[in-house]
Short mmCIF file of N, CA and C in Angstrom, two decimals:
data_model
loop_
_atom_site.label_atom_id
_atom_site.label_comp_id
_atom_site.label_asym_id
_atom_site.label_seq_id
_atom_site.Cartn_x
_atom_site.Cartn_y
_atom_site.Cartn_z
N UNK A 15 0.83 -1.19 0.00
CA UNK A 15 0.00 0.00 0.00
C UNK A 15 0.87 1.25 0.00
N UNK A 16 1.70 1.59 0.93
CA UNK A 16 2.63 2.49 0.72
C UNK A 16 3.47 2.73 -0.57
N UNK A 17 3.80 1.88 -1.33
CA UNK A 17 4.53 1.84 -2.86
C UNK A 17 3.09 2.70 -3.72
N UNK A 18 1.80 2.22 -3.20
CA UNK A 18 1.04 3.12 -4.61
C UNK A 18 1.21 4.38 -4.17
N UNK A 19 1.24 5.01 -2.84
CA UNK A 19 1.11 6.32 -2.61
C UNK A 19 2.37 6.79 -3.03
N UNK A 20 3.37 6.03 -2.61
CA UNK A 20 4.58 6.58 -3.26
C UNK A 20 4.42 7.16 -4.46
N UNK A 21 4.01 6.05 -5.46
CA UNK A 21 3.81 5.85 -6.76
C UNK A 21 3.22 7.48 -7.29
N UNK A 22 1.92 7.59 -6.51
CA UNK A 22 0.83 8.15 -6.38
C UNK A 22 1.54 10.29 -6.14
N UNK A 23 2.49 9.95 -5.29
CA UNK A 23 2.82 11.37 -5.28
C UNK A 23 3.95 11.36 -6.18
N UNK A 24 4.84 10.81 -6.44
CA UNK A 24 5.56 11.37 -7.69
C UNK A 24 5.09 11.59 -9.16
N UNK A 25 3.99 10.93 -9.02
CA UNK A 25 3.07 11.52 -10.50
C UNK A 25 3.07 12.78 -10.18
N UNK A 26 2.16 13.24 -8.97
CA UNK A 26 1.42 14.10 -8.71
C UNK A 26 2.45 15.93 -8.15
N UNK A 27 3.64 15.07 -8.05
CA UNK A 27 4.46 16.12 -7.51
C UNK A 27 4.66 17.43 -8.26
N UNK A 28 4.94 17.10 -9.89
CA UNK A 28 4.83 18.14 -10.58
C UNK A 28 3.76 18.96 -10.64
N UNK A 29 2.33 18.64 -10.66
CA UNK A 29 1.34 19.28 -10.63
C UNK A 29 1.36 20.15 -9.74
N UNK A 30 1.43 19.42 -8.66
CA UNK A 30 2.03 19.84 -6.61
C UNK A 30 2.71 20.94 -6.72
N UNK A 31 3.79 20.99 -7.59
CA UNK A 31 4.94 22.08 -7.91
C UNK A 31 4.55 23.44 -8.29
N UNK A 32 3.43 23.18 -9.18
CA UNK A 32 2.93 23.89 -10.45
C UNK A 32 2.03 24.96 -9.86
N UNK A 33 1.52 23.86 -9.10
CA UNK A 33 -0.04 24.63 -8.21
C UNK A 33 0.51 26.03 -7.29
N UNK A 34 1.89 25.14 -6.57
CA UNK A 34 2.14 25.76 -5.75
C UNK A 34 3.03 27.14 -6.02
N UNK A 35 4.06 27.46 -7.00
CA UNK A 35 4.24 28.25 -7.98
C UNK A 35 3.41 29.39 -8.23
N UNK A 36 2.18 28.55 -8.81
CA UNK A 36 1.63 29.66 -9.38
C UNK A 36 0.41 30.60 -8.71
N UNK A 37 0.31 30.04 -6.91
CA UNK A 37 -0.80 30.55 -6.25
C UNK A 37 0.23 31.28 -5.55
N UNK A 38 1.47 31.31 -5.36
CA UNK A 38 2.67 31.99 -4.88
C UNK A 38 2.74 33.38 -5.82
N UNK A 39 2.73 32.97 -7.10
CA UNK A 39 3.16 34.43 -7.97
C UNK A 39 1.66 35.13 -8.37
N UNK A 40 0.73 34.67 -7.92
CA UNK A 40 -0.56 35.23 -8.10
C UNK A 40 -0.95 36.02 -6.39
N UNK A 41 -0.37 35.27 -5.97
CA UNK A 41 -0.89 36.24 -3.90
C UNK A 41 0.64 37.20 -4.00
N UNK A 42 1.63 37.41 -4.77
CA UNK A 42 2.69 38.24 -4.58
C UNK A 42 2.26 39.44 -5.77
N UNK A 43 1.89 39.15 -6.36
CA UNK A 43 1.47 39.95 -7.62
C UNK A 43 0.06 40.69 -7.32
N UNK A 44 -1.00 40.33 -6.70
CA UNK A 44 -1.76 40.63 -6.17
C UNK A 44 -1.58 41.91 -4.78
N UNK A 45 -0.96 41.31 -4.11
CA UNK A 45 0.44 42.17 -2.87
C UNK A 45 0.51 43.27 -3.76
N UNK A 46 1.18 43.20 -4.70
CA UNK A 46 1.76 44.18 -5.26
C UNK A 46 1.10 46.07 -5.91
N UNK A 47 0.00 44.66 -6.65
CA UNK A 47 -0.56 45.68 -7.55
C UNK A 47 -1.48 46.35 -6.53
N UNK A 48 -1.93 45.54 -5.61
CA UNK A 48 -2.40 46.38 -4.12
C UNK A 48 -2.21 47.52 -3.76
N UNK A 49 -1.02 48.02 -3.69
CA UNK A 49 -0.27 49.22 -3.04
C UNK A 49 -0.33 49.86 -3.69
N UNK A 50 -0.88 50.08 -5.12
CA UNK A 50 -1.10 50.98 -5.87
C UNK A 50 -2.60 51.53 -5.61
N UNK A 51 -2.85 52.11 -5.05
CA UNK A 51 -4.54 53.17 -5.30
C UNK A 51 -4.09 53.47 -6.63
N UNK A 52 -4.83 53.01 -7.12
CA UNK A 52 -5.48 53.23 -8.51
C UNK A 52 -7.23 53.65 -9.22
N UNK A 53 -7.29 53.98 -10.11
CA UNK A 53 -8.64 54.00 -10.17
C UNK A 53 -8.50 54.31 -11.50
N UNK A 54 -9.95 53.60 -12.15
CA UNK A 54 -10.51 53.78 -13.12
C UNK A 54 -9.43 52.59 -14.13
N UNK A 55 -8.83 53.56 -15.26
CA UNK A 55 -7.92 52.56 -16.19
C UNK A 55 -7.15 51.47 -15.34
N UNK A 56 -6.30 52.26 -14.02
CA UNK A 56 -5.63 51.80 -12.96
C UNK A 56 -5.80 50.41 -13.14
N UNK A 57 -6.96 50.19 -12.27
CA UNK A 57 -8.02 48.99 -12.04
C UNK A 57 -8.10 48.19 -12.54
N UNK A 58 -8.41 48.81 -14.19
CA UNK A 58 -8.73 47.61 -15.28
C UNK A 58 -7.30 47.11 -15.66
N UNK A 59 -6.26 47.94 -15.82
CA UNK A 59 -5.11 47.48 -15.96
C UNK A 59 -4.66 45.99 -14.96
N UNK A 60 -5.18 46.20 -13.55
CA UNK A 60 -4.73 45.06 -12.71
C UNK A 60 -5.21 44.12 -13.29
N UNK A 61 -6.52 44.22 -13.05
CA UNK A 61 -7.50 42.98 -13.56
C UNK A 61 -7.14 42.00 -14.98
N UNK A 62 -6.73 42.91 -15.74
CA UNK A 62 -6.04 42.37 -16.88
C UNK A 62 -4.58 41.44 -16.60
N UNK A 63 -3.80 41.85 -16.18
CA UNK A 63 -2.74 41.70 -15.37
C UNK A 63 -3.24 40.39 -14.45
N UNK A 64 -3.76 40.15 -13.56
CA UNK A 64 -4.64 39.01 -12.58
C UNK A 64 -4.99 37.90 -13.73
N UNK A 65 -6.07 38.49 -14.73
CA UNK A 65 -6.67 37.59 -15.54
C UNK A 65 -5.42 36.80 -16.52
N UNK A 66 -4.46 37.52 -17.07
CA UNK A 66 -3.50 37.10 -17.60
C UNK A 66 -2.32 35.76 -17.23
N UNK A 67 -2.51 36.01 -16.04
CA UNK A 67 -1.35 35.24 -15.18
C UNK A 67 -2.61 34.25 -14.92
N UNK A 68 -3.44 34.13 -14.06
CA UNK A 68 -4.49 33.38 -14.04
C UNK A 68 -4.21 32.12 -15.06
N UNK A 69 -4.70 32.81 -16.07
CA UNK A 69 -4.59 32.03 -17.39
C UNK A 69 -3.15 30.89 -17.79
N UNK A 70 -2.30 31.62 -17.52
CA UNK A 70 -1.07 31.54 -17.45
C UNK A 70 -0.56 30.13 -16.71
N UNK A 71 -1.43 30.37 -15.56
CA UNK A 71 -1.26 29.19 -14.20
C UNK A 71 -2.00 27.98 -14.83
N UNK A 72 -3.30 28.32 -15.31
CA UNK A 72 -4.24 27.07 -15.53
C UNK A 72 -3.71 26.38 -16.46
N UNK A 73 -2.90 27.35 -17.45
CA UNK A 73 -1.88 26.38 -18.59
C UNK A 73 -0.92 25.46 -18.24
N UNK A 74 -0.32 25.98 -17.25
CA UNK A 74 0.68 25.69 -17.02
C UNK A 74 0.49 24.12 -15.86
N UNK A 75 -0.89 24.28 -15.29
CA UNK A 75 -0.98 23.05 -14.34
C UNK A 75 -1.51 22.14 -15.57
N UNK A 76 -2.83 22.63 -16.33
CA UNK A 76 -2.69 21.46 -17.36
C UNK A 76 -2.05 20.73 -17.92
N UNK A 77 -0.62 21.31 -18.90
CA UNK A 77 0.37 21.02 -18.64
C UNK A 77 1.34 19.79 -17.89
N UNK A 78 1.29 20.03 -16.99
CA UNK A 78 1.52 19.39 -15.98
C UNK A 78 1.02 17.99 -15.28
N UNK A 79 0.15 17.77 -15.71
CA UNK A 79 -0.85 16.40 -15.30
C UNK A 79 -0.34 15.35 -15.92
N UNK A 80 -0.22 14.46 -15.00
CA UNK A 80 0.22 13.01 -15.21
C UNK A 80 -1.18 12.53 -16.39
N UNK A 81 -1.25 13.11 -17.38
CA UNK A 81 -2.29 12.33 -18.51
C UNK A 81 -1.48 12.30 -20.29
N UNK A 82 -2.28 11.54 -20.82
CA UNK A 82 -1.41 11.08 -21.91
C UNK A 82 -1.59 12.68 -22.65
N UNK A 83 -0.64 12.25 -23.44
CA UNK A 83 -0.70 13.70 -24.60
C UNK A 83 -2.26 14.12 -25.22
N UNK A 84 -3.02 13.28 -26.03
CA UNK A 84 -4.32 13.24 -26.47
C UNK A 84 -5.04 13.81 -25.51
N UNK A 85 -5.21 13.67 -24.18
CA UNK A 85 -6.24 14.07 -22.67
C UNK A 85 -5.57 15.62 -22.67
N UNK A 86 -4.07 15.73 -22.82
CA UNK A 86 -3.79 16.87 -22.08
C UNK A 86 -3.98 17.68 -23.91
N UNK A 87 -3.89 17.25 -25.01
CA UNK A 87 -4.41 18.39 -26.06
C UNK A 87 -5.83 18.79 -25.82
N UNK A 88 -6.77 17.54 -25.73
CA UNK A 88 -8.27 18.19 -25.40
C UNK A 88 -8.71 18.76 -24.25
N UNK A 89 -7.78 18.71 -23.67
CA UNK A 89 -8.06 20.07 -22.33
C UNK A 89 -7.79 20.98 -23.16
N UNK A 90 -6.56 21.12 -23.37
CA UNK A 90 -6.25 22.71 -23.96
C UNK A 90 -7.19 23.18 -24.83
N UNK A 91 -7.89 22.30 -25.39
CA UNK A 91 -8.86 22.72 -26.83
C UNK A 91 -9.96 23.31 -25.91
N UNK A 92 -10.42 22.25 -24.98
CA UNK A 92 -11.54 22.62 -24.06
C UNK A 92 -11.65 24.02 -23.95
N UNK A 93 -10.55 24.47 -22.80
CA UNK A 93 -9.80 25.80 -22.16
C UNK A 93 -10.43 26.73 -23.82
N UNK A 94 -9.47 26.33 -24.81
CA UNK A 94 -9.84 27.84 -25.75
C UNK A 94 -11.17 27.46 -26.00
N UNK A 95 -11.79 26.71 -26.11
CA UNK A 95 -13.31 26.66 -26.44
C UNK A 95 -14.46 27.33 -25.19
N UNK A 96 -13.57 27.29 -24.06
CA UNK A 96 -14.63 28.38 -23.07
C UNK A 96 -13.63 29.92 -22.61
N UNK A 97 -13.23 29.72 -23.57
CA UNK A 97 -12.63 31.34 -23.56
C UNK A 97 -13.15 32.21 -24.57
N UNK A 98 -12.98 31.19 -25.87
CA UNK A 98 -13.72 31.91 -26.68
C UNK A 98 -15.36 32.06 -26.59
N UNK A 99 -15.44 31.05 -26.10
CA UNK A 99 -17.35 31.35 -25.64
C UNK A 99 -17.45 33.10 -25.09
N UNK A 100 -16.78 32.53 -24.25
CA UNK A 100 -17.14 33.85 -22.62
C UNK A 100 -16.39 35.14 -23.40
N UNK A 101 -15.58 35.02 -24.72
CA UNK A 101 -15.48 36.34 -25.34
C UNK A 101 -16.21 36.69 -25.96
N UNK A 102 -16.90 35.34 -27.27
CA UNK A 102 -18.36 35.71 -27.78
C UNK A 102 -19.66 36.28 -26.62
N UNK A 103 -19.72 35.88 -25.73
CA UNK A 103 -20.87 36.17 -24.88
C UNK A 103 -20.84 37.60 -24.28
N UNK A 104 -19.77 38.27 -24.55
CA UNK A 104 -19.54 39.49 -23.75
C UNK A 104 -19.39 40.53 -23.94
#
């Protein structure tokens, strides 16, 4: 039983890595753009900035998943198929 968990977290470690990375440079970046009072363009500038990296992270853990190549292309297809939705919708 202990060998699958073994097993079980070195798949999983990179993901582990990935996650952890990128909720690190998203709460420091966040920190950051904080200290700026901003307003108006300001604002939207962060948000863009947030949404960007965001994006950035979810690639990058997809990426990352112990799944065959084929699983991890139709995520990615997925991903632009509800991006481009939520740009058509908006």
């Amino acid at each position: 039983m202990g060998d699958g968990l073994q097993e079980m977290v070195v798949k999983l470690l990179p993901v582990l890595v990935a996650a952890a990375a990128s909720a690190l440079v998203l709460w420091g970046t966040q920190r950051v753009l904080r200290r700026e009072k901003l307003e108006g363009e300001g604002r939207f500038t962060h948000h863009i900035i947030m949404l960007v990296l965001t994006g950035m992270a979810l690639i990058a853990l997809i990426l990352t998943l112990p799944v065959t190549p084929e699983t991890r292309r139709q995520l990615l297809t997925l991903l632009g198929l509800i991006l481009t939705g939520v740009i058509a919708f908006s």
